[in-house]
């Protein structure tokens, strides 16, 4: 018996399910949805902000994609995207779930070992820099922006140092290099002539008092 929704505009939902099945979470997003559902909302909001900052880019590099659950949001705004992670378990999961409607390249690569081959007009890293030890952060950023075009844009997002007393145990275990906003800007100015910083609380990006921000963004351009 054919299933029909009571309101005909929703029939596409049933058709999609019968033809394609259900979309699935990745390794990290699944755990987050189980243990802390609200976290998924502001995680995806970070991807939306990056998507708007890089809108119109022709070739974008995501560094530290984990399960790349939010990467699809970028694909609504950019022409092509390559996502990398140094953990092959995440990359395997991403490629198993790859959608033929939203395709992108996902490969295993350790940015500390060297830059990615190719040329990109946009690069970004969300929730990555805080996992890089301070003695390795320069080589990480240098390698990350080596393939960035001279007029390209880089976006970095990370939790603020001030937020760490409220961080989850999982987060605290991996966060070895959180920064204040002034320190993040000074660090990025080593590599870019123009650095614009923003605060974020929950899903809201703003220019409010940085010490009360849970999350920080640095939008960088004009590579030195």
PDB file of C-alpha atoms in Angstrom:
ATOM      1  CA  UNK A   1       0.000   0.000   0.000  1.00  0.00           C
ATOM      2  CA  UNK A   2       1.388   3.366  -1.042  1.00  0.00           C
ATOM      3  CA  UNK A   3       2.060   5.743   1.828  1.00  0.00           C
ATOM      4  CA  UNK A   4       0.534   9.199   1.445  1.00  0.00           C
ATOM      5  CA  UNK A   5       0.941  12.137   3.794  1.00  0.00           C
ATOM      6  CA  UNK A   6      -2.207  14.012   4.787  1.00  0.00           C
ATOM      7  CA  UNK A   7      -0.716  17.266   3.466  1.00  0.00           C
ATOM      8  CA  UNK A   8       0.510  16.727  -0.084  1.00  0.00           C
ATOM      9  CA  UNK A   9       3.476  19.108   0.193  1.00  0.00           C
ATOM     10  CA  UNK A  10       5.092  16.658   2.614  1.00  0.00           C
ATOM     11  CA  UNK A  11       4.891  13.688   0.237  1.00  0.00           C
ATOM     12  CA  UNK A  12       8.415  14.474  -0.964  1.00  0.00           C
ATOM     13  CA  UNK A  13       9.642  13.427   2.498  1.00  0.00           C
ATOM     14  CA  UNK A  14       8.175   9.936   2.097  1.00  0.00           C
ATOM     15  CA  UNK A  15       9.435   9.701  -1.480  1.00  0.00           C
ATOM     16  CA  UNK A  16      12.933  10.635  -0.372  1.00  0.00           C
ATOM     17  CA  UNK A  17      12.889   8.021   2.378  1.00  0.00           C
ATOM     18  CA  UNK A  18      11.643   5.276   0.062  1.00  0.00           C
ATOM     19  CA  UNK A  19      14.146   6.128  -2.688  1.00  0.00           C
ATOM     20  CA  UNK A  20      17.214   7.120  -0.674  1.00  0.00           C
ATOM     21  CA  UNK A  21      16.646   5.930   2.878  1.00  0.00           C
ATOM     22  CA  UNK A  22      17.598   8.048   5.877  1.00  0.00           C
ATOM     23  CA  UNK A  23      20.623  10.314   6.038  1.00  0.00           C
ATOM     24  CA  UNK A  24      23.041   9.236   8.767  1.00  0.00           C
ATOM     25  CA  UNK A  25      25.195  10.892  11.386  1.00  0.00           C
ATOM     26  CA  UNK A  26      28.966  10.482  11.390  1.00  0.00           C
ATOM     27  CA  UNK A  27      31.078   9.076  14.195  1.00  0.00           C
ATOM     28  CA  UNK A  28      31.434  12.336  16.104  1.00  0.00           C
ATOM     29  CA  UNK A  29      28.026  13.851  15.364  1.00  0.00           C
ATOM     30  CA  UNK A  30      26.300  10.631  16.418  1.00  0.00           C
ATOM     31  CA  UNK A  31      28.042  10.667  19.800  1.00  0.00           C
ATOM     32  CA  UNK A  32      27.239  14.349  20.230  1.00  0.00           C
ATOM     33  CA  UNK A  33      23.572  13.876  19.344  1.00  0.00           C
ATOM     34  CA  UNK A  34      23.352  11.119  21.951  1.00  0.00           C
ATOM     35  CA  UNK A  35      25.266  12.783  24.793  1.00  0.00           C
ATOM     36  CA  UNK A  36      24.685  16.528  24.230  1.00  0.00           C
ATOM     37  CA  UNK A  37      22.149  17.251  21.445  1.00  0.00           C
ATOM     38  CA  UNK A  38      22.400  21.048  21.665  1.00  0.00           C
ATOM     39  CA  UNK A  39      26.111  20.893  20.847  1.00  0.00           C
ATOM     40  CA  UNK A  40      25.289  19.798  17.315  1.00  0.00           C
ATOM     41  CA  UNK A  41      23.318  22.998  16.762  1.00  0.00           C
ATOM     42  CA  UNK A  42      26.134  25.418  17.505  1.00  0.00           C
ATOM     43  CA  UNK A  43      28.657  23.176  15.756  1.00  0.00           C
ATOM     44  CA  UNK A  44      26.651  23.466  12.542  1.00  0.00           C
ATOM     45  CA  UNK A  45      26.294  27.218  13.123  1.00  0.00           C
ATOM     46  CA  UNK A  46      30.079  27.509  12.991  1.00  0.00           C
ATOM     47  CA  UNK A  47      30.059  25.822   9.600  1.00  0.00           C
ATOM     48  CA  UNK A  48      27.355  28.194   8.397  1.00  0.00           C
ATOM     49  CA  UNK A  49      29.456  31.209   9.383  1.00  0.00           C
ATOM     50  CA  UNK A  50      32.463  29.824   7.509  1.00  0.00           C
ATOM     51  CA  UNK A  51      30.269  29.058   4.496  1.00  0.00           C
ATOM     52  CA  UNK A  52      29.153  32.680   4.325  1.00  0.00           C
ATOM     53  CA  UNK A  53      32.707  33.976   4.732  1.00  0.00           C
ATOM     54  CA  UNK A  54      33.970  31.726   1.915  1.00  0.00           C
ATOM     55  CA  UNK A  55      30.899  32.043  -0.312  1.00  0.00           C
ATOM     56  CA  UNK A  56      31.898  32.089  -3.968  1.00  0.00           C
ATOM     57  CA  UNK A  57      35.251  30.380  -3.471  1.00  0.00           C
ATOM     58  CA  UNK A  58      36.176  27.958  -6.234  1.00  0.00           C
ATOM     59  CA  UNK A  59      38.346  25.523  -4.283  1.00  0.00           C
ATOM     60  CA  UNK A  60      38.303  25.236  -0.486  1.00  0.00           C
ATOM     61  CA  UNK A  61      40.407  23.205   1.935  1.00  0.00           C
ATOM     62  CA  UNK A  62      39.022  22.073   5.289  1.00  0.00           C
ATOM     63  CA  UNK A  63      41.686  21.070   7.801  1.00  0.00           C
ATOM     64  CA  UNK A  64      40.718  18.693  10.594  1.00  0.00           C
ATOM     65  CA  UNK A  65      37.290  17.676   9.321  1.00  0.00           C
ATOM     66  CA  UNK A  66      36.681  14.786  11.782  1.00  0.00           C
ATOM     67  CA  UNK A  67      33.425  13.181  10.559  1.00  0.00           C
ATOM     68  CA  UNK A  68      32.751  16.170   8.238  1.00  0.00           C
ATOM     69  CA  UNK A  69      29.098  16.250   9.250  1.00  0.00           C
ATOM     70  CA  UNK A  70      28.901  20.018   8.747  1.00  0.00           C
ATOM     71  CA  UNK A  71      31.006  20.113   5.586  1.00  0.00           C
ATOM     72  CA  UNK A  72      27.938  19.780   3.393  1.00  0.00           C
ATOM     73  CA  UNK A  73      26.917  23.300   4.450  1.00  0.00           C
ATOM     74  CA  UNK A  74      30.034  24.656   2.719  1.00  0.00           C
ATOM     75  CA  UNK A  75      29.060  22.863  -0.472  1.00  0.00           C
ATOM     76  CA  UNK A  76      26.011  25.107  -0.740  1.00  0.00           C
ATOM     77  CA  UNK A  77      28.331  28.106  -1.111  1.00  0.00           C
ATOM     78  CA  UNK A  78      31.574  26.945  -2.770  1.00  0.00           C
ATOM     79  CA  UNK A  79      32.387  25.155  -6.015  1.00  0.00           C
ATOM     80  CA  UNK A  80      34.743  22.425  -4.769  1.00  0.00           C
ATOM     81  CA  UNK A  81      36.033  21.260  -1.420  1.00  0.00           C
ATOM     82  CA  UNK A  82      38.764  18.995  -0.097  1.00  0.00           C
ATOM     83  CA  UNK A  83      38.568  17.888   3.539  1.00  0.00           C
ATOM     84  CA  UNK A  84      41.464  16.345   5.436  1.00  0.00           C
ATOM     85  CA  UNK A  85      41.963  14.723   8.806  1.00  0.00           C
ATOM     86  CA  UNK A  86      44.983  12.999  10.301  1.00  0.00           C
ATOM     87  CA  UNK A  87      42.840  10.179  11.724  1.00  0.00           C
ATOM     88  CA  UNK A  88      42.040   7.542   9.075  1.00  0.00           C
ATOM     89  CA  UNK A  89      39.082   6.249  11.082  1.00  0.00           C
ATOM     90  CA  UNK A  90      37.253   9.535  10.555  1.00  0.00           C
ATOM     91  CA  UNK A  91      38.188   9.689   6.874  1.00  0.00           C
ATOM     92  CA  UNK A  92      36.944   6.145   6.319  1.00  0.00           C
ATOM     93  CA  UNK A  93      33.638   7.043   7.975  1.00  0.00           C
ATOM     94  CA  UNK A  94      33.257  10.188   5.843  1.00  0.00           C
ATOM     95  CA  UNK A  95      33.841   8.344   2.594  1.00  0.00           C
ATOM     96  CA  UNK A  96      31.428   5.555   3.541  1.00  0.00           C
ATOM     97  CA  UNK A  97      28.688   8.158   3.997  1.00  0.00           C
ATOM     98  CA  UNK A  98      29.598  10.314   0.985  1.00  0.00           C
ATOM     99  CA  UNK A  99      26.505  11.576  -0.826  1.00  0.00           C
ATOM    100  CA  UNK A 100      26.417  11.607  -4.619  1.00  0.00           C
ATOM    101  CA  UNK A 101      24.391  14.816  -4.328  1.00  0.00           C
ATOM    102  CA  UNK A 102      26.978  16.556  -2.109  1.00  0.00           C
ATOM    103  CA  UNK A 103      30.336  15.099  -3.157  1.00  0.00           C
ATOM    104  CA  UNK A 104      33.723  16.309  -1.959  1.00  0.00           C
ATOM    105  CA  UNK A 105      37.208  14.873  -1.601  1.00  0.00           C
ATOM    106  CA  UNK A 106      38.189  13.526   1.814  1.00  0.00           C
ATOM    107  CA  UNK A 107      41.710  12.239   2.460  1.00  0.00           C
ATOM    108  CA  UNK A 108      43.996  11.371   5.349  1.00  0.00           C
ATOM    109  CA  UNK A 109      46.712  13.978   5.839  1.00  0.00           C
ATOM    110  CA  UNK A 110      48.720  15.239   8.821  1.00  0.00           C
ATOM    111  CA  UNK A 111      49.211  18.978   8.395  1.00  0.00           C
ATOM    112  CA  UNK A 112      52.256  18.885  10.673  1.00  0.00           C
ATOM    113  CA  UNK A 113      53.947  16.603   8.139  1.00  0.00           C
ATOM    114  CA  UNK A 114      53.590  19.043   5.244  1.00  0.00           C
ATOM    115  CA  UNK A 115      51.153  21.092   3.139  1.00  0.00           C
ATOM    116  CA  UNK A 116      48.411  19.693   0.935  1.00  0.00           C
ATOM    117  CA  UNK A 117      49.167  19.704  -2.781  1.00  0.00           C
ATOM    118  CA  UNK A 118      47.123  22.012  -4.966  1.00  0.00           C
ATOM    119  CA  UNK A 119      45.878  25.587  -4.876  1.00  0.00           C
ATOM    120  CA  UNK A 120      42.961  26.912  -2.829  1.00  0.00           C
ATOM    121  CA  UNK A 121      41.230  30.281  -2.581  1.00  0.00           C
ATOM    122  CA  UNK A 122      39.757  29.423   0.812  1.00  0.00           C
ATOM    123  CA  UNK A 123      40.971  27.371   3.770  1.00  0.00           C
ATOM    124  CA  UNK A 124      39.482  26.828   7.196  1.00  0.00           C
ATOM    125  CA  UNK A 125      39.951  24.909  10.414  1.00  0.00           C
ATOM    126  CA  UNK A 126      37.256  24.614  13.070  1.00  0.00           C
ATOM    127  CA  UNK A 127      38.089  23.259  16.514  1.00  0.00           C
ATOM    128  CA  UNK A 128      41.583  22.226  15.435  1.00  0.00           C
ATOM    129  CA  UNK A 129      44.159  24.814  16.505  1.00  0.00           C
ATOM    130  CA  UNK A 130      43.480  24.214  20.201  1.00  0.00           C
ATOM    131  CA  UNK A 131      44.642  20.608  19.702  1.00  0.00           C
ATOM    132  CA  UNK A 132      48.035  21.700  18.312  1.00  0.00           C
ATOM    133  CA  UNK A 133      50.804  22.196  20.863  1.00  0.00           C
ATOM    134  CA  UNK A 134      52.204  25.728  20.992  1.00  0.00           C
ATOM    135  CA  UNK A 135      55.630  24.563  19.828  1.00  0.00           C
ATOM    136  CA  UNK A 136      54.026  23.131  16.665  1.00  0.00           C
ATOM    137  CA  UNK A 137      51.432  25.791  15.872  1.00  0.00           C
ATOM    138  CA  UNK A 138      53.690  27.786  13.547  1.00  0.00           C
ATOM    139  CA  UNK A 139      54.507  24.840  11.309  1.00  0.00           C
ATOM    140  CA  UNK A 140      50.826  23.854  11.341  1.00  0.00           C
ATOM    141  CA  UNK A 141      49.616  27.250  10.114  1.00  0.00           C
ATOM    142  CA  UNK A 142      52.491  27.645   7.645  1.00  0.00           C
ATOM    143  CA  UNK A 143      51.690  24.287   6.075  1.00  0.00           C
ATOM    144  CA  UNK A 144      47.972  25.022   6.108  1.00  0.00           C
ATOM    145  CA  UNK A 145      48.269  28.283   4.198  1.00  0.00           C
ATOM    146  CA  UNK A 146      51.074  27.276   1.818  1.00  0.00           C
ATOM    147  CA  UNK A 147      48.551  26.293  -0.906  1.00  0.00           C
ATOM    148  CA  UNK A 148      46.348  29.339  -0.189  1.00  0.00           C
ATOM    149  CA  UNK A 149      46.241  31.867  -3.023  1.00  0.00           C
ATOM    150  CA  UNK A 150      47.723  35.271  -2.205  1.00  0.00           C
ATOM    151  CA  UNK A 151      44.247  36.850  -2.213  1.00  0.00           C
ATOM    152  CA  UNK A 152      42.588  33.851  -0.572  1.00  0.00           C
ATOM    153  CA  UNK A 153      40.743  33.800   2.743  1.00  0.00           C
ATOM    154  CA  UNK A 154      41.463  31.676   5.810  1.00  0.00           C
ATOM    155  CA  UNK A 155      39.048  31.150   8.691  1.00  0.00           C
ATOM    156  CA  UNK A 156      40.057  29.743  12.062  1.00  0.00           C
ATOM    157  CA  UNK A 157      37.612  28.864  14.823  1.00  0.00           C
ATOM    158  CA  UNK A 158      38.476  27.726  18.325  1.00  0.00           C
ATOM    159  CA  UNK A 159      37.112  27.809  21.888  1.00  0.00           C
ATOM    160  CA  UNK A 160      38.326  30.708  23.980  1.00  0.00           C
ATOM    161  CA  UNK A 161      40.780  30.214  26.804  1.00  0.00           C
ATOM    162  CA  UNK A 162      38.236  31.733  29.184  1.00  0.00           C
ATOM    163  CA  UNK A 163      35.661  29.074  28.288  1.00  0.00           C
ATOM    164  CA  UNK A 164      37.732  26.120  29.370  1.00  0.00           C
ATOM    165  CA  UNK A 165      36.544  26.015  32.963  1.00  0.00           C
ATOM    166  CA  UNK A 166      33.134  25.095  31.501  1.00  0.00           C
ATOM    167  CA  UNK A 167      34.401  22.648  28.852  1.00  0.00           C
ATOM    168  CA  UNK A 168      33.387  18.983  28.842  1.00  0.00           C
ATOM    169  CA  UNK A 169      35.827  16.329  29.968  1.00  0.00           C
ATOM    170  CA  UNK A 170      36.243  15.132  26.369  1.00  0.00           C
ATOM    171  CA  UNK A 171      37.097  18.656  25.227  1.00  0.00           C
ATOM    172  CA  UNK A 172      39.509  19.368  28.069  1.00  0.00           C
ATOM    173  CA  UNK A 173      41.416  16.162  27.364  1.00  0.00           C
ATOM    174  CA  UNK A 174      42.336  17.352  23.875  1.00  0.00           C
ATOM    175  CA  UNK A 175      42.611  21.119  24.342  1.00  0.00           C
ATOM    176  CA  UNK A 176      46.270  21.964  24.837  1.00  0.00           C
ATOM    177  CA  UNK A 177      46.465  25.398  23.210  1.00  0.00           C
ATOM    178  CA  UNK A 178      43.369  27.552  23.682  1.00  0.00           C
ATOM    179  CA  UNK A 179      43.866  31.297  23.284  1.00  0.00           C
ATOM    180  CA  UNK A 180      42.341  34.595  24.268  1.00  0.00           C
ATOM    181  CA  UNK A 181      41.063  36.705  21.392  1.00  0.00           C
ATOM    182  CA  UNK A 182      43.953  39.221  21.597  1.00  0.00           C
ATOM    183  CA  UNK A 183      46.471  36.375  21.510  1.00  0.00           C
ATOM    184  CA  UNK A 184      44.687  34.713  18.583  1.00  0.00           C
ATOM    185  CA  UNK A 185      44.764  37.958  16.592  1.00  0.00           C
ATOM    186  CA  UNK A 186      48.447  38.587  17.336  1.00  0.00           C
ATOM    187  CA  UNK A 187      49.281  35.043  16.293  1.00  0.00           C
ATOM    188  CA  UNK A 188      47.382  35.280  13.004  1.00  0.00           C
ATOM    189  CA  UNK A 189      48.923  38.658  12.177  1.00  0.00           C
ATOM    190  CA  UNK A 190      52.230  36.840  11.789  1.00  0.00           C
ATOM    191  CA  UNK A 191      50.807  35.263   8.636  1.00  0.00           C
ATOM    192  CA  UNK A 192      48.199  37.735   7.334  1.00  0.00           C
ATOM    193  CA  UNK A 193      48.078  41.492   6.832  1.00  0.00           C
ATOM    194  CA  UNK A 194      44.370  41.602   7.704  1.00  0.00           C
ATOM    195  CA  UNK A 195      42.810  39.671  10.600  1.00  0.00           C
ATOM    196  CA  UNK A 196      39.191  40.196  11.676  1.00  0.00           C
ATOM    197  CA  UNK A 197      38.096  38.596  14.943  1.00  0.00           C
ATOM    198  CA  UNK A 198      34.597  37.698  16.104  1.00  0.00           C
ATOM    199  CA  UNK A 199      33.075  36.287  19.265  1.00  0.00           C
ATOM    200  CA  UNK A 200      30.531  33.471  19.357  1.00  0.00           C
ATOM    201  CA  UNK A 201      28.141  32.288  22.047  1.00  0.00           C
ATOM    202  CA  UNK A 202      25.916  29.323  21.239  1.00  0.00           C
ATOM    203  CA  UNK A 203      24.719  29.974  17.658  1.00  0.00           C
ATOM    204  CA  UNK A 204      25.320  33.749  17.692  1.00  0.00           C
ATOM    205  CA  UNK A 205      28.393  35.347  16.108  1.00  0.00           C
ATOM    206  CA  UNK A 206      28.982  38.887  17.353  1.00  0.00           C
ATOM    207  CA  UNK A 207      31.556  41.555  18.184  1.00  0.00           C
ATOM    208  CA  UNK A 208      30.832  41.641  21.893  1.00  0.00           C
ATOM    209  CA  UNK A 209      33.223  41.456  24.820  1.00  0.00           C
ATOM    210  CA  UNK A 210      35.662  38.694  23.966  1.00  0.00           C
ATOM    211  CA  UNK A 211      36.279  37.544  27.529  1.00  0.00           C
ATOM    212  CA  UNK A 212      32.638  36.491  27.740  1.00  0.00           C
ATOM    213  CA  UNK A 213      32.763  34.600  24.433  1.00  0.00           C
ATOM    214  CA  UNK A 214      32.739  30.828  24.459  1.00  0.00           C
ATOM    215  CA  UNK A 215      34.180  30.618  20.934  1.00  0.00           C
ATOM    216  CA  UNK A 216      36.440  32.755  18.744  1.00  0.00           C
ATOM    217  CA  UNK A 217      36.749  33.273  14.997  1.00  0.00           C
ATOM    218  CA  UNK A 218      39.611  34.815  13.050  1.00  0.00           C
ATOM    219  CA  UNK A 219      38.881  35.684   9.419  1.00  0.00           C
ATOM    220  CA  UNK A 220      42.210  36.307   7.702  1.00  0.00           C
ATOM    221  CA  UNK A 221      43.201  37.642   4.277  1.00  0.00           C
ATOM    222  CA  UNK A 222      46.162  39.149   2.411  1.00  0.00           C
ATOM    223  CA  UNK A 223      48.717  36.461   3.180  1.00  0.00           C
ATOM    224  CA  UNK A 224      52.168  37.740   4.092  1.00  0.00           C
TER     225      UNK A 224
END
